């Protein structure tokens, strides 16, 4: 599953240097100045947001370090929008939690105030690629303490189990999806495991799609207002076409429709771009999905909406150009019908965080706004929407450190090269917030 990761790194380096993306004024939002939100730890990467049932914002990130972190790769949680005090720290007895940007720890909020975390523990086994275990923990006290972690993947504890998604439903169900190896070859499939009692017990895991799957692009899950479960990922078609697809299930994940494309991008590439989809359903039942595609002349970020539970889609460009490095997209929706798309700019030599907003349910979007400062590398943005408040966080590092890290990546075309476990390094979590106009 990790073989094509390095192919995508070469793809990123090849396409950088295509010019800076333009930005424009926001129509409804004025943001605060960018500030570090991981100041309680010496570094931070792989942020993720959720909002609890009582409206509290929860931010998580991975930090390296000692103290309560217990070594490398601890997951830190901040509940509320206070001064940055860490509410809790989650460590895993299997090893360090991976700060993987494309496969970051996922957090979800249950209807009873519970919090759920799904993350990967990596292990260097002396082979060409590390192994991974997919782990889960839950909190019943708003993130102050966490249960003993358990493995979501069954069978072998460490293998190829990552690029995961986590979803908590209004009925107490919890769903986890991920990519896992189909056997001894490098092929991957999409797996699902469900809990019907808030994460206390789990049904057996099972593959929901075993055909050719892009092995290093994250999965996505969403739930419509009528209980339809949606799953999205990047599928491999004939001639190495790698487009995003969506499947739907009306029985809680037991059976699924055939995968369909929200748009026929027709992008052919012999490697994995490390850029999966983001998917949300708004209060009106409209499903939204955003993703990156690399097809020349049509490369960049797109959004699509479905008013029939994922059966058909209407797509539109968000940030398209002749060429683009892989961009990592995140969506957020509000009860009022607002939709926000955030991504790290794939058309610039140094990635920066961009957003576009919609106040009409994703039919039209405002001009692009750049949130990160120039001269720094800002990647993997995440979003939190609370009523009239919007917060965008991302991983940031100095441009020189970013370029040095890219140059130090092993060339996996060399059969003797080995891929190391990801590390946080000099990165930090930065954020900007805004009070949005009520609609």
Tab-separated table of C-alpha atoms in Angstrom, residues 80 260 384:
chain	number	residue	atom	x	y	z
A	80	UNK	CA	-13.027	24.712	23.406
A	260	UNK	CA	-20.142	5.994	-9.407
A	384	UNK	CA	-14.527	23.682	12.179
